Coordinates of C-alpha atoms in Angstrom, one line a residue:
M1 CA -69.6 -25.6 23.0
D2 CA -66.4 -23.6 21.5
C3 CA -63.8 -24.7 23.3
D4 CA -65.5 -28.2 23.5
N5 CA -65.7 -27.7 19.8
D6 CA -61.9 -26.8 20.0
K7 CA -60.8 -29.9 22.1
A8 CA -62.8 -32.8 20.6
V9 CA -61.0 -30.7 17.1
E10 CA -57.6 -31.2 18.5
K11 CA -57.9 -34.3 20.1
Q12 CA -59.2 -35.7 16.6
T13 CA -55.8 -34.2 15.2
S14 CA -53.9 -35.6 17.2
N15 CA -55.1 -38.9 16.4
E16 CA -54.4 -39.3 13.1
K17 CA -50.6 -38.1 13.9
L18 CA -50.6 -40.4 15.8
L19 CA -51.8 -42.7 12.5
L20 CA -49.6 -41.5 10.0
Q21 CA -46.6 -42.3 11.8
Q22 CA -47.5 -45.7 12.1
Q23 CA -48.7 -46.5 8.4
M24 CA -45.5 -43.9 7.6
L25 CA -43.1 -47.1 10.4
Q26 CA -45.6 -49.2 8.3
M27 CA -45.1 -48.5 4.8
E28 CA -41.3 -47.9 5.4
H29 CA -40.7 -51.4 6.9
H30 CA -42.3 -52.5 3.6
L31 CA -40.0 -50.9 1.3
K32 CA -37.4 -53.1 3.2
E33 CA -39.0 -56.4 2.1
M34 CA -40.0 -54.7 -1.3
Q35 CA -36.5 -54.3 -1.5
Q36 CA -34.5 -58.1 -0.7
Q37 CA -37.5 -59.1 -2.8
Q38 CA -36.4 -57.4 -5.7
L39 CA -33.0 -58.4 -5.2
Q40 CA -33.4 -62.1 -4.8
Q41 CA -35.7 -61.7 -7.9
Q42 CA -32.8 -60.3 -9.9
Q43 CA -30.3 -62.9 -8.7
E44 CA -32.4 -66.4 -9.5
M45 CA -33.5 -64.0 -13.0
H46 CA -29.6 -63.3 -13.1
G47 CA -28.5 -67.0 -13.2
Q48 CA -30.9 -68.9 -14.9
R49 CA -30.0 -66.7 -18.0
R50 CA -26.0 -67.2 -17.4
R51 CA -26.5 -71.1 -16.9
Q52 CA -28.9 -71.0 -20.3
R53 CA -26.1 -69.0 -21.7
Q54 CA -22.9 -70.5 -20.7
P55 CA -21.8 -73.4 -23.3
Q56 CA -22.3 -77.0 -21.8
K57 CA -18.8 -77.2 -21.1
L58 CA -18.1 -74.1 -19.2
Q59 CA -21.3 -75.6 -17.1
L60 CA -19.2 -78.8 -16.1
Q61 CA -15.9 -77.1 -15.1
Q62 CA -18.8 -74.8 -12.9
Q63 CA -20.1 -77.9 -11.4
Q64 CA -17.0 -78.4 -10.4
L65 CA -15.2 -75.4 -8.8
I66 CA -19.1 -75.7 -6.2
Q67 CA -18.7 -79.3 -5.8
E68 CA -15.1 -77.8 -4.9
H69 CA -15.6 -75.2 -3.0
P70 CA -19.6 -76.1 -1.5
G71 CA -22.2 -73.1 -0.1
R72 CA -19.5 -70.3 -1.9
Q73 CA -21.7 -68.7 -5.1
V74 CA -18.7 -68.4 -8.5
L75 CA -19.2 -66.5 -11.1
V76 CA -17.8 -67.8 -13.9
D77 CA -17.0 -64.5 -15.7
E78 CA -14.0 -64.5 -13.2
E79 CA -13.3 -67.8 -12.2
I80 CA -13.2 -69.3 -15.6
Q81 CA -10.4 -68.1 -18.0
V82 CA -11.3 -69.2 -21.6
G83 CA -9.0 -67.5 -24.7
G84 CA -11.2 -65.3 -26.6
Y85 CA -15.0 -66.8 -26.1
Q86 CA -14.8 -65.9 -22.9
R87 CA -13.9 -62.0 -23.7
N88 CA -16.1 -61.9 -25.6
N89 CA -18.3 -63.1 -24.1
R90 CA -17.3 -60.6 -20.7
G91 CA -17.9 -57.3 -23.1
R92 CA -21.5 -58.1 -24.0
H93 CA -21.9 -59.1 -20.3
R94 CA -20.6 -55.5 -19.0
A95 CA -23.2 -53.7 -21.4
R96 CA -26.1 -55.8 -20.5
E97 CA -25.4 -55.2 -16.7
H98 CA -25.0 -51.8 -17.6
V99 CA -28.5 -51.4 -19.1
R100 CA -29.7 -53.7 -16.3
R101 CA -28.9 -50.5 -12.9
Q102 CA -30.2 -48.1 -15.2
R103 CA -33.9 -50.0 -15.7
I104 CA -33.6 -51.6 -11.5
Q105 CA -32.9 -47.5 -11.0
Q106 CA -35.7 -46.4 -12.6
R107 CA -38.1 -49.1 -11.3
H108 CA -36.9 -48.3 -7.6
M109 CA -37.3 -44.3 -8.5
R110 CA -40.9 -45.1 -9.5
N111 CA -41.3 -46.9 -5.7
V112 CA -40.3 -44.6 -4.8
T113 CA -42.3 -41.5 -6.3
N114 CA -45.4 -43.4 -5.8
F115 CA -44.9 -44.6 -1.8
I116 CA -44.1 -40.6 -1.3
S117 CA -47.4 -39.2 -3.4
M118 CA -49.5 -41.6 -1.4
I119 CA -47.8 -40.3 2.2
A120 CA -48.4 -36.7 0.6
N121 CA -51.5 -37.5 -0.5
K122 CA -52.9 -38.4 3.9
T123 CA -50.7 -34.9 4.6
T124 CA -51.2 -32.4 2.4
R125 CA -53.9 -30.9 5.5
F126 CA -49.9 -31.2 7.6
K127 CA -48.8 -28.5 5.0
K128 CA -45.4 -30.4 5.4
K129 CA -44.2 -30.2 2.2
K130 CA -40.5 -30.4 3.2
I131 CA -40.4 -32.6 5.1
L132 CA -41.9 -34.7 2.8
E133 CA -38.7 -33.5 1.1
T134 CA -36.2 -34.7 2.7
V135 CA -38.2 -38.1 3.2
R136 CA -37.8 -38.2 -0.5
K137 CA -34.7 -37.1 -0.6
K138 CA -33.8 -40.0 1.9
I139 CA -34.8 -43.2 0.6
M140 CA -33.8 -42.2 -2.9
K141 CA -30.6 -41.6 -2.0
F142 CA -31.2 -45.1 0.0
S143 CA -32.1 -46.6 -3.1
Y144 CA -29.2 -45.6 -4.8
K145 CA -26.3 -46.7 -2.9
L146 CA -28.3 -50.3 -1.9
S147 CA -28.1 -50.4 -6.0
E148 CA -24.2 -50.2 -5.6
K149 CA -23.2 -51.4 -3.3
W150 CA -25.6 -54.5 -4.5
A151 CA -24.2 -54.8 -8.1
T152 CA -20.2 -54.3 -6.4
S153 CA -21.2 -57.8 -4.1
N154 CA -21.9 -59.1 -8.1
R155 CA -25.2 -59.8 -7.0
T156 CA -24.7 -61.9 -4.7
K157 CA -27.1 -62.0 -1.3
E158 CA -24.1 -63.9 1.0
R159 CA -21.5 -61.8 0.3
F160 CA -22.6 -58.9 -0.2
L161 CA -25.0 -59.4 4.3
K162 CA -21.1 -60.4 4.6
S163 CA -19.0 -57.2 3.2
N164 CA -22.0 -54.5 4.1
V165 CA -23.0 -55.1 7.9
Q166 CA -22.1 -52.2 9.1
W167 CA -24.0 -50.2 6.8
L168 CA -27.0 -52.9 7.1
G169 CA -26.7 -52.1 10.7
Q170 CA -27.0 -48.3 11.1
E171 CA -30.6 -46.9 11.2
I172 CA -33.0 -43.9 8.8
K173 CA -34.3 -41.2 10.7
F174 CA -37.2 -39.7 9.1
Q175 CA -38.4 -35.7 10.4
E176 CA -41.5 -36.6 12.5
L177 CA -44.6 -34.1 10.9
G178 CA -45.9 -33.2 14.5
N179 CA -46.0 -28.9 15.6
N180 CA -42.1 -30.2 17.0
A181 CA -39.8 -31.4 14.1
Q182 CA -37.9 -27.9 12.9
N183 CA -37.2 -28.0 17.0
S184 CA -36.2 -31.4 16.3
K185 CA -32.1 -31.4 17.6
D186 CA -31.0 -35.0 16.7
K187 CA -28.0 -33.9 13.6
P188 CA -28.0 -34.8 10.0
T189 CA -26.9 -38.0 8.9
S190 CA -25.6 -36.4 6.4
L191 CA -22.6 -34.2 5.8
R192 CA -23.6 -33.4 2.2
G193 CA -25.2 -30.2 0.6
R194 CA -25.4 -26.5 0.8
K195 CA -24.0 -25.0 3.7
K196 CA -25.6 -23.1 5.8
V197 CA -25.4 -19.6 6.0
S198 CA -24.8 -18.0 9.3
F199 CA -28.2 -15.5 11.1
T200 CA -25.5 -12.0 10.0
A201 CA -24.3 -12.8 6.5
S202 CA -28.1 -14.0 5.9
S203 CA -30.4 -11.8 3.0
N204 CA -33.4 -9.6 4.6
K205 CA -35.2 -12.9 2.7
T206 CA -33.6 -15.2 4.5
K207 CA -34.0 -13.9 7.7
R208 CA -37.8 -13.2 7.7
R209 CA -38.1 -17.0 6.9
R210 CA -35.8 -18.1 9.8
V211 CA -37.6 -15.7 12.0
Q212 CA -41.9 -17.1 11.3
N213 CA -41.9 -19.5 12.9
L214 CA -40.4 -18.1 16.7
I215 CA -43.6 -15.1 14.9
D216 CA -45.9 -17.6 15.4
T217 CA -45.3 -19.3 18.3
S218 CA -44.0 -16.6 20.8
T219 CA -46.5 -12.9 21.2
K220 CA -44.6 -9.6 21.4
E221 CA -44.5 -8.9 24.1
E222 CA -41.9 -12.8 24.9
I223 CA -39.7 -11.1 21.6
I224 CA -38.6 -8.4 23.5
H225 CA -37.8 -9.7 27.0
A226 CA -35.9 -12.3 25.7
A227 CA -33.5 -10.0 23.2
Q228 CA -33.8 -7.4 26.3
I229 CA -32.1 -11.5 28.1
S230 CA -29.5 -12.2 25.5
L231 CA -28.5 -8.9 25.8
H232 CA -27.9 -8.2 28.8
V233 CA -26.1 -11.9 28.6
T234 CA -23.9 -10.9 25.7
G235 CA -22.6 -7.7 28.3
Q236 CA -24.5 -5.4 26.2
R237 CA -26.8 -3.9 28.7
D238 CA -26.6 0.0 27.2
A239 CA -28.6 -1.5 24.2
A240 CA -31.2 -3.7 26.7
A241 CA -31.5 -0.7 28.6
I242 CA -32.3 1.4 26.1
L243 CA -34.4 -2.0 24.2
K244 CA -36.6 -1.9 27.2
Q245 CA -36.9 2.7 27.6
V246 CA -38.0 2.1 23.9
T247 CA -40.6 -0.5 24.3
T248 CA -41.8 0.4 28.3
T249 CA -41.6 3.8 28.2
T250 CA -44.5 6.5 26.6
L251 CA -45.5 6.3 23.0
K252 CA -43.3 9.0 22.8
R253 CA -39.6 8.3 23.3
P254 CA -39.4 6.3 20.2
T255 CA -40.6 9.2 18.0
R256 CA -37.2 11.0 20.3
I257 CA -34.8 8.4 19.9
K258 CA -35.5 8.4 16.8
K259 CA -35.1 12.6 15.5
V260 CA -32.6 12.1 18.8
F261 CA -30.6 9.1 16.1
H262 CA -31.0 11.0 13.1
R263 CA -30.0 14.5 13.7
E264 CA -26.4 12.9 14.4
S265 CA -26.7 10.7 11.0
C266 CA -27.4 14.3 8.8
K267 CA -24.7 16.0 10.1
K268 CA -23.6 18.0 8.3
P269 CA -19.4 17.6 8.1
T270 CA -17.0 20.8 8.6
I271 CA -13.6 21.5 7.3
S272 CA -10.9 22.9 10.6
K273 CA -9.1 26.9 10.0
E274 CA -5.7 24.2 8.8
E275 CA -7.2 23.1 6.1
A276 CA -9.6 25.7 5.1
L277 CA -6.1 28.5 4.9
A278 CA -4.7 25.1 2.9
T279 CA -7.4 25.7 0.2
F280 CA -7.6 29.6 0.8
L281 CA -3.8 29.1 -0.4
D282 CA -4.3 26.6 -3.5
G283 CA -6.8 28.2 -4.8
N284 CA -4.6 31.1 -4.8
M285 CA -8.2 33.2 -3.4
N286 CA -8.7 36.6 -1.9
K287 CA -11.7 37.1 0.3
K288 CA -13.8 38.3 -1.9
S289 CA -13.5 34.8 -3.6
Y290 CA -13.5 32.8 0.1
T291 CA -17.3 34.7 0.9
A292 CA -19.4 33.9 -2.9
V293 CA -17.9 29.5 -2.5
Q294 CA -18.9 29.7 1.5
K295 CA -22.1 31.7 0.8
R296 CA -23.2 29.8 -2.3
L297 CA -22.6 26.3 0.5
K298 CA -24.8 27.7 2.9
M299 CA -26.8 28.0 -0.1
V300 CA -27.6 24.1 -1.0
G301 CA -27.1 24.2 2.7
L302 CA -23.9 22.9 3.9
K303 CA -22.2 24.5 6.2
I304 CA -17.6 24.0 5.6
F305 CA -16.1 26.3 5.6
P306 CA -15.9 28.9 8.4
P307 CA -15.9 32.0 8.2
Y308 CA -12.6 34.4 6.9
P309 CA -11.9 35.9 10.3
F310 CA -10.8 32.0 11.5
I311 CA -8.0 31.9 8.7
T312 CA -6.6 35.1 9.3
E313 CA -6.1 34.3 12.6
E314 CA -4.9 31.0 11.4
K315 CA -2.5 33.4 9.2
K316 CA -1.3 34.5 12.1
N317 CA -0.5 31.1 13.3
G318 CA 2.2 30.5 10.1
Y319 CA 3.9 33.8 10.9
P320 CA 7.8 33.4 12.6
D321 CA 8.9 35.4 14.7
N322 CA 11.3 38.6 15.1
V323 CA 9.6 39.6 11.1
T324 CA 11.4 43.5 10.2
I325 CA 10.2 45.6 7.2
T326 CA 11.3 48.7 5.7
E327 CA 10.6 50.8 3.2
V328 CA 13.6 48.5 1.1
S329 CA 13.6 44.7 2.2
A330 CA 11.6 42.2 4.9
E331 CA 13.8 40.3 7.1
V332 CA 13.3 37.9 9.8
Q333 CA 16.3 36.4 12.3
L334 CA 17.4 33.5 11.3
Q335 CA 17.0 31.3 15.5
S336 CA 13.4 32.5 14.8
L337 CA 12.3 31.1 11.5
V338 CA 14.1 28.1 12.0
E339 CA 12.5 27.5 15.8
H340 CA 8.6 28.0 13.7
T341 CA 9.7 25.4 10.6
V342 CA 10.9 22.9 13.1
K343 CA 7.8 23.2 15.1
R344 CA 4.9 24.0 12.3
L345 CA 6.0 20.8 11.2
C346 CA 6.3 18.3 14.3
V347 CA 2.6 19.5 15.0
V348 CA 2.3 18.0 11.6
Q349 CA 4.2 14.7 12.4
H350 CA 2.9 14.0 16.1
D351 CA 2.0 10.5 14.7
V352 CA 5.2 9.8 13.5
L353 CA 7.1 11.5 16.9
M354 CA 4.6 9.3 19.3
Q355 CA 5.3 5.9 17.7
S356 CA 9.0 6.7 17.9
R357 CA 9.7 8.4 20.9
D358 CA 12.2 6.5 22.3
I359 CA 14.4 6.6 19.9
L360 CA 14.2 10.2 19.3
T361 CA 17.8 10.4 20.0
N362 CA 20.2 12.8 18.2
V363 CA 17.7 14.8 16.6
E364 CA 18.9 16.4 13.3
F365 CA 16.7 18.8 10.8
I366 CA 18.9 19.2 7.2
F367 CA 18.5 22.8 5.6
K368 CA 19.5 23.9 2.9
W369 CA 19.5 27.4 1.8
G370 CA 21.0 30.1 -0.8
C371 CA 19.7 33.4 -2.8
D372 CA 19.2 34.8 -6.1
G373 CA 19.1 37.5 -7.5
S374 CA 16.0 39.1 -10.1
S375 CA 15.5 42.3 -12.3
G376 CA 13.7 42.7 -15.2
Y377 CA 10.7 44.3 -13.3
S378 CA 9.2 48.0 -13.2
L379 CA 10.1 51.0 -11.8
Y380 CA 7.7 53.6 -10.5
K381 CA 7.8 56.9 -9.2
Q382 CA 8.1 57.0 -5.5
K383 CA 10.8 58.8 -3.5
F384 CA 13.4 56.5 -1.0
S385 CA 14.6 57.1 2.1
N386 CA 18.5 60.0 3.1
N387 CA 20.5 56.4 3.0
F388 CA 19.6 56.1 -1.1
D389 CA 21.9 53.4 -2.3
E390 CA 23.4 53.5 -6.1
N391 CA 22.1 49.8 -6.5
Q392 CA 19.0 50.0 -4.8
Q393 CA 16.3 50.3 -7.0
D394 CA 12.5 49.1 -7.5
S395 CA 13.1 47.1 -10.7
A396 CA 15.6 44.2 -9.3
I397 CA 15.4 42.1 -6.4
F398 CA 17.3 39.3 -4.1
V399 CA 16.1 36.8 -2.2
I400 CA 17.7 34.7 0.5
S401 CA 15.9 32.1 1.8
L402 CA 15.7 28.7 3.5
V403 CA 14.0 24.7 2.4
P404 CA 13.4 22.5 4.8
I405 CA 14.5 19.1 3.4
Q406 CA 14.7 15.7 6.0
L407 CA 14.2 14.9 10.1
Y408 CA 16.0 12.2 11.4
C409 CA 17.5 10.6 14.4
L410 CA 20.1 7.3 14.6
S411 CA 19.3 4.6 16.7
K412 CA 21.2 3.2 19.2
K413 CA 22.8 1.1 16.9
G414 CA 23.9 4.4 15.0
E415 CA 21.9 3.3 12.4
K416 CA 19.5 5.8 10.7
I417 CA 16.0 6.9 11.1
I418 CA 14.0 9.2 8.1
L419 CA 11.1 10.7 10.4
W420 CA 10.0 12.7 7.3
Q421 CA 11.6 14.4 3.9
N422 CA 9.9 16.4 1.4
L423 CA 9.0 15.1 -1.4
T424 CA 9.0 18.4 -3.7
P425 CA 12.2 20.1 -2.5
S426 CA 12.5 21.9 -5.7
S427 CA 8.5 23.5 -4.3
T428 CA 7.2 27.4 -3.4
R429 CA 5.9 25.2 -1.1
Y430 CA 8.5 24.5 1.1
C431 CA 10.9 27.6 -0.1
R432 CA 10.9 30.3 3.3
P433 CA 12.3 33.2 2.8
I434 CA 15.8 35.3 4.8
K435 CA 15.9 38.2 3.2
L436 CA 14.6 40.2 1.1
L437 CA 16.1 42.8 -0.5
M438 CA 15.5 45.6 -3.2
K439 CA 19.1 45.3 -4.9
S440 CA 20.9 44.8 -7.5
E441 CA 22.9 41.1 -7.4
T442 CA 26.3 42.0 -7.7
V443 CA 29.6 40.2 -5.8
E444 CA 29.9 42.0 -2.9
L445 CA 26.3 42.0 -2.5
I446 CA 27.1 38.3 -2.4
K447 CA 29.7 38.1 -0.1
T448 CA 28.4 40.4 2.2
E449 CA 24.5 39.0 2.8
I450 CA 26.2 35.1 2.7
S451 CA 28.6 36.4 5.0
N452 CA 25.4 37.9 8.7
I453 CA 23.5 34.1 7.3
N454 CA 27.3 31.7 8.1
N455 CA 27.1 33.6 11.2
Q456 CA 23.8 33.8 12.2
I457 CA 24.5 30.1 11.5
A458 CA 27.1 29.8 13.9
K459 CA 25.3 31.1 17.0
L460 CA 21.9 28.6 16.3
T461 CA 21.0 26.8 19.2
S462 CA 19.1 23.8 19.5
I463 CA 15.2 23.4 19.5
Q464 CA 13.0 22.1 22.5
I465 CA 10.5 20.3 21.7
L466 CA 8.1 18.7 24.2
L467 CA 6.2 15.1 23.4
N468 CA 3.5 13.9 26.2
D469 CA 6.0 15.2 29.2
K470 CA 8.9 13.8 27.5
I471 CA 11.3 16.9 25.9
V472 CA 13.2 16.0 22.3
S473 CA 16.2 17.9 21.9
I474 CA 16.0 19.2 17.6
K475 CA 19.5 19.8 16.6
P476 CA 18.7 22.5 13.3
K477 CA 22.2 22.2 10.3
L478 CA 22.0 24.0 7.3
I479 CA 23.9 23.4 4.2
L480 CA 24.0 26.7 1.5
T481 CA 23.1 25.0 -2.0
M482 CA 20.7 27.5 -3.9
V483 CA 23.2 29.3 -5.1
D484 CA 23.0 30.3 -8.8
E485 CA 25.8 28.6 -10.9
V486 CA 25.3 27.0 -14.8
K487 CA 26.6 23.6 -13.3
K488 CA 26.0 21.6 -17.0
L489 CA 28.5 21.1 -19.5
Q490 CA 27.3 22.1 -22.4
I491 CA 25.5 25.8 -23.0
R492 CA 23.0 26.4 -25.3
S493 CA 20.5 28.7 -23.9
L494 CA 21.1 32.0 -24.4
D495 CA 20.1 32.8 -19.9
D496 CA 22.7 30.0 -19.1
K497 CA 25.6 31.1 -21.8
A498 CA 24.8 35.2 -20.3
K499 CA 25.1 33.8 -16.7
V500 CA 28.5 32.9 -17.6
Q501 CA 29.9 35.5 -19.9
C502 CA 29.1 37.4 -16.9
R503 CA 31.4 35.8 -14.6
K504 CA 33.0 35.2 -17.1
E505 CA 33.7 39.4 -16.6
T506 CA 33.7 39.3 -13.0
V507 CA 36.8 36.7 -12.4
Q508 CA 39.2 38.2 -15.2
K509 CA 37.8 41.3 -13.9
S510 CA 38.3 40.8 -10.2
V511 CA 42.2 39.0 -11.5
R512 CA 43.4 41.9 -12.9
S513 CA 42.2 44.3 -9.8
E514 CA 43.9 41.7 -6.9
M515 CA 46.6 40.4 -9.0
G516 CA 47.8 42.5 -11.7
L517 CA 46.9 39.3 -14.5
L518 CA 45.0 39.4 -18.1
V519 CA 43.4 35.3 -18.5
D520 CA 41.7 34.7 -21.5
M521 CA 42.4 37.4 -23.1
I522 CA 42.5 37.9 -27.0
K523 CA 46.3 38.8 -28.8
S524 CA 46.1 40.7 -31.9
S525 CA 48.6 39.2 -32.8
Y526 CA 48.2 36.3 -32.3
G527 CA 46.8 33.6 -28.9
T528 CA 45.3 34.4 -25.7
T529 CA 47.1 36.3 -22.6
N530 CA 48.1 32.6 -20.5
D531 CA 51.1 32.4 -20.3
G532 CA 53.9 31.1 -18.0
N533 CA 54.0 34.1 -16.3
T534 CA 49.9 33.6 -15.7
A535 CA 50.7 30.0 -14.3
R536 CA 53.3 30.7 -12.0
C537 CA 51.6 33.6 -10.1
F538 CA 48.0 32.5 -10.3
F539 CA 49.0 28.8 -8.6
H540 CA 51.7 30.4 -6.1
N541 CA 48.8 32.8 -4.6
P542 CA 46.6 29.5 -4.1
S543 CA 44.7 30.9 -1.1
L544 CA 43.9 34.1 -3.7
S545 CA 43.2 32.5 -6.7
A546 CA 40.2 30.1 -4.6
S547 CA 39.1 33.1 -2.8
I548 CA 38.1 35.2 -6.6
T549 CA 37.3 31.5 -9.2
G550 CA 35.8 29.8 -6.4
V551 CA 37.9 26.9 -7.2
D552 CA 39.1 24.7 -4.0
E553 CA 42.4 26.0 -2.6
H554 CA 43.0 23.1 -1.5
L555 CA 43.1 21.6 -5.4
I556 CA 45.3 24.4 -6.4
K557 CA 48.0 22.7 -4.2
R558 CA 48.5 20.4 -5.5
F559 CA 48.6 20.8 -9.2
L560 CA 51.1 23.3 -7.7
V561 CA 52.9 20.4 -6.3
L562 CA 52.7 18.0 -9.7
L563 CA 53.4 20.7 -12.1
E564 CA 56.2 21.2 -10.8
A565 CA 57.3 17.9 -9.9
I566 CA 56.9 16.5 -13.4
S567 CA 59.2 20.5 -14.5
Y568 CA 62.3 19.6 -13.0
G569 CA 65.2 18.2 -14.6
Y570 CA 66.3 15.0 -12.0
E571 CA 64.8 11.9 -11.5
I572 CA 60.7 11.5 -8.8
N573 CA 59.8 8.5 -8.0
V574 CA 57.0 7.1 -9.5
D575 CA 55.3 5.4 -7.7
A576 CA 54.8 7.8 -5.1
F577 CA 54.1 10.4 -8.0
N578 CA 51.1 7.7 -9.4
D579 CA 49.8 7.8 -5.5
Y580 CA 49.8 11.0 -5.4
A581 CA 48.4 12.2 -9.0
L582 CA 45.5 9.7 -8.5
E583 CA 44.6 11.1 -4.8
T584 CA 44.5 14.6 -7.0
W585 CA 42.0 12.5 -9.2
N586 CA 39.0 11.6 -6.8
K587 CA 39.7 14.9 -5.4
Y588 CA 38.9 16.9 -8.1
V589 CA 35.6 13.8 -9.6
Q590 CA 34.6 14.6 -6.6
L591 CA 33.8 18.4 -5.9
Y592 CA 33.2 19.4 -9.5
L593 CA 31.9 15.4 -10.6
W594 CA 29.3 18.0 -12.9
Y595 CA 31.2 19.3 -15.2
F596 CA 34.1 16.5 -17.2
M597 CA 37.9 16.3 -17.0
P598 CA 39.0 18.4 -19.6
V599 CA 41.5 16.1 -22.2
K600 CA 44.6 16.6 -20.5
V601 CA 44.1 17.3 -16.8
H602 CA 43.4 13.5 -17.4
K603 CA 46.6 12.7 -18.5
L604 CA 48.3 14.7 -16.0
L605 CA 46.6 12.9 -13.7
V606 CA 46.6 9.1 -14.9
H607 CA 49.1 8.8 -17.0
A608 CA 51.1 10.9 -16.4
T609 CA 53.4 7.4 -15.4
N610 CA 53.2 6.0 -17.9
I611 CA 54.7 8.7 -20.3
Y612 CA 58.1 9.3 -17.7
Q613 CA 58.2 5.6 -18.1
K614 CA 57.9 5.0 -22.1
M615 CA 60.5 8.5 -22.3
R616 CA 63.7 7.6 -19.9
R617 CA 64.0 11.2 -19.2
N618 CA 62.0 12.9 -17.2
V619 CA 58.9 15.0 -18.8
G620 CA 60.7 18.8 -17.4
I621 CA 63.2 19.3 -20.3
R622 CA 61.1 21.1 -21.7
K623 CA 59.4 24.4 -20.6
L624 CA 57.3 25.0 -17.8
E625 CA 55.8 27.1 -20.0
G626 CA 53.8 24.6 -21.9
I627 CA 53.3 22.6 -19.1
E628 CA 51.4 25.1 -17.4
N629 CA 50.1 26.8 -20.3
I630 CA 47.8 23.3 -20.7
I631 CA 47.2 23.4 -17.0
V632 CA 46.1 26.5 -16.8
G633 CA 43.9 27.2 -20.5
D634 CA 41.8 24.4 -19.8
I635 CA 41.4 24.6 -15.5
L636 CA 40.4 29.2 -15.4
E637 CA 39.3 28.9 -19.2
K638 CA 36.8 25.6 -18.8
L639 CA 35.4 25.3 -14.4
Q640 CA 36.5 29.0 -13.1
W641 CA 33.3 30.6 -15.6
R642 CA 30.9 28.9 -14.0
M643 CA 31.6 28.9 -10.2

C-alpha cells in the first residue's frame, strides 16, 4: 500500500509540474500581447496629444508632407523647422517624454511584479525561489530593453519593427522547474554579472553549497568511487590508491594513516653541525653556556641543537694541517692554510660553482696579507726555554695573517666573472693567522718575517677542486697590503703621531748608520742638516735610499734626472723635459695618491718648463744646493716618515 501511495504522489507531482510549465508558457504569451497593446495605446495617445497642441498652421504643413509621402509617419519636431516657437516646444516635449518614460517603466515594473508573484504563489511547494528570481530578472531586462528601443524608434510601430527585426526574432529561455534544472547545459543569454569563481578558489561555505546537490542525489559509495576514477584519470594514481585503502579496508587503517601524517607534520626542526658551530662562535659561548641552552630547549620539547661533541668534531674540520706550536709561537704552513681556505669556501659556494662550472677556466683566488705588532700586555712569572731572546716577552705579540678577498674567473672573451666577494674585508671573521710570535715589533723582525712569507708565496701551487667529475684548478694570489703604516694627509691622533715619530727615528738611525748622513736634525745655530751634500748622497744611491726610506727606487732615479737637467748651465730640450716631468708626476700620483704632492715638487714637475721659458735662461745658474734642499726637504721630511 505504501508503494502505491508513493507512486500516486509522484504521479500527482509530475502532473502539477506539467500544468505549471503550461501556465508559464501561456503567461509568457500573454505578456507579449500585453506589451504590444501597451505600445499601440501609447502611440495613439501620443498622436492625439500632439495633434491637440499643434497650431493650425503646423497641422496644414504636416498634412501636406503626409500627402507627398504617403505611408510615412512624420514627426513635427524632426521634419518641420519653425523658428523660436518650435525650439521652445521641443524642450517642453523632451521633458514630458522623460516623465512619460518613467511612468511606463513603473507601470511595467508593477505588471512584472504581479506576474511573478502569481507564479511564486503557485510554486512555493517546489522551493525554486532562485529560479523565480532569475525569471523575474530576465523579464525585467526584456521590459527595459523594449522601452529603450521603442523610445529610439520615436514610438513608431513600423520603424520599431523594421529596425529591430533580429532582436525580436530571438528567444527568451527560462530555466525549467523540474529536478534537472541545475543540470541544464544551455548557455546563458547574457555575459553580464559577477564572474564565477573556480571551485578551488572558493570559500568553504561556497564549496559546501556547490556540492550540496551532489550529496542529496548520490550515495557515499558513489561519491567515493567517482573521486577514485577522477584521480586515476588525471594521473594521480597514488592518491587514488590511498583513497581506496582508507575507504575500503579496516576501520583502523584511516586512524593509522592519520597518526603517521600528524607525526610527520609535527616533526620538530633541528639545525646542522655547521649552523650550531656558527651560533656557538657568534654568541661567544663556551661549553657550559651551550649545554645550558640545549637543556633549556629540551625541557620545552625542542631538540634543536646537536650535542656538544658534535661541535668539537666540527671544529676539527675547520683546522688546517701542518700546524706547529711552541711555547712562544704558533705557525701554519702557507700552502696548507691557503688550500684549506679555498676548499672550505668552495663547499659554501658549491651551488654557485655548479652553475658556472662550464666557464670555470683561469680561476684565481685573491688574498691580502700583512703583519702587525701589539704590546702592553701583562708580564707573568714564567720561565722560557734556554734559547732565550731578548725580544721574546709575553707582554708583546706579533701577528702575520691573511684575508680572502675575491674568487673570480675569466670567460672566453676575457671578461671577469666574480664567483665570490668578501663584503667585509676588515672583519676579524675572515682573518686567518699564519704565524703568532711573542716578540716585540722591530724593523729586523718585520723584514725577516716578510722575507720568509715571500719565499713561501713563491712556492705556492694551484689547488685542485672536484665538481661532479670535473677538476677545477684555482690559482692563489697573495698581495701585501696589511702593513702597519700611517697613510694620512693630516696626523692628529696621539697614536698616529707616536707611530710617525717612531718611524722617523728609525729612518734617521738607518741613514746615519748606513750612509753616514744626518737627515732633518735641527742645528743649534740655524736651520737643519738638510744640505746639498745630503741631497747628492741620497739621490746618487737610489737602491740604498729606497731600502731605508721605503720610497720607490724608480721614482728616486727620475727625480735625480730632473734635478741634474735643470742644474746644468746649458740649453735643454723643453718638450722632452716636459714629457719626462709629466710622466714622473703620473708615477708619483699612482704610487702615493693618499698624500697630496708638496707645492714645490708640483712646481718642479708641472711648471718648470713655463718658468724656464719666461726666464730665458737656465735655472741652473742658481746654486745646486738650493734645489736639492727643496726636494729633500719636501720628499724625505713629509713622505718617508709615514712609509
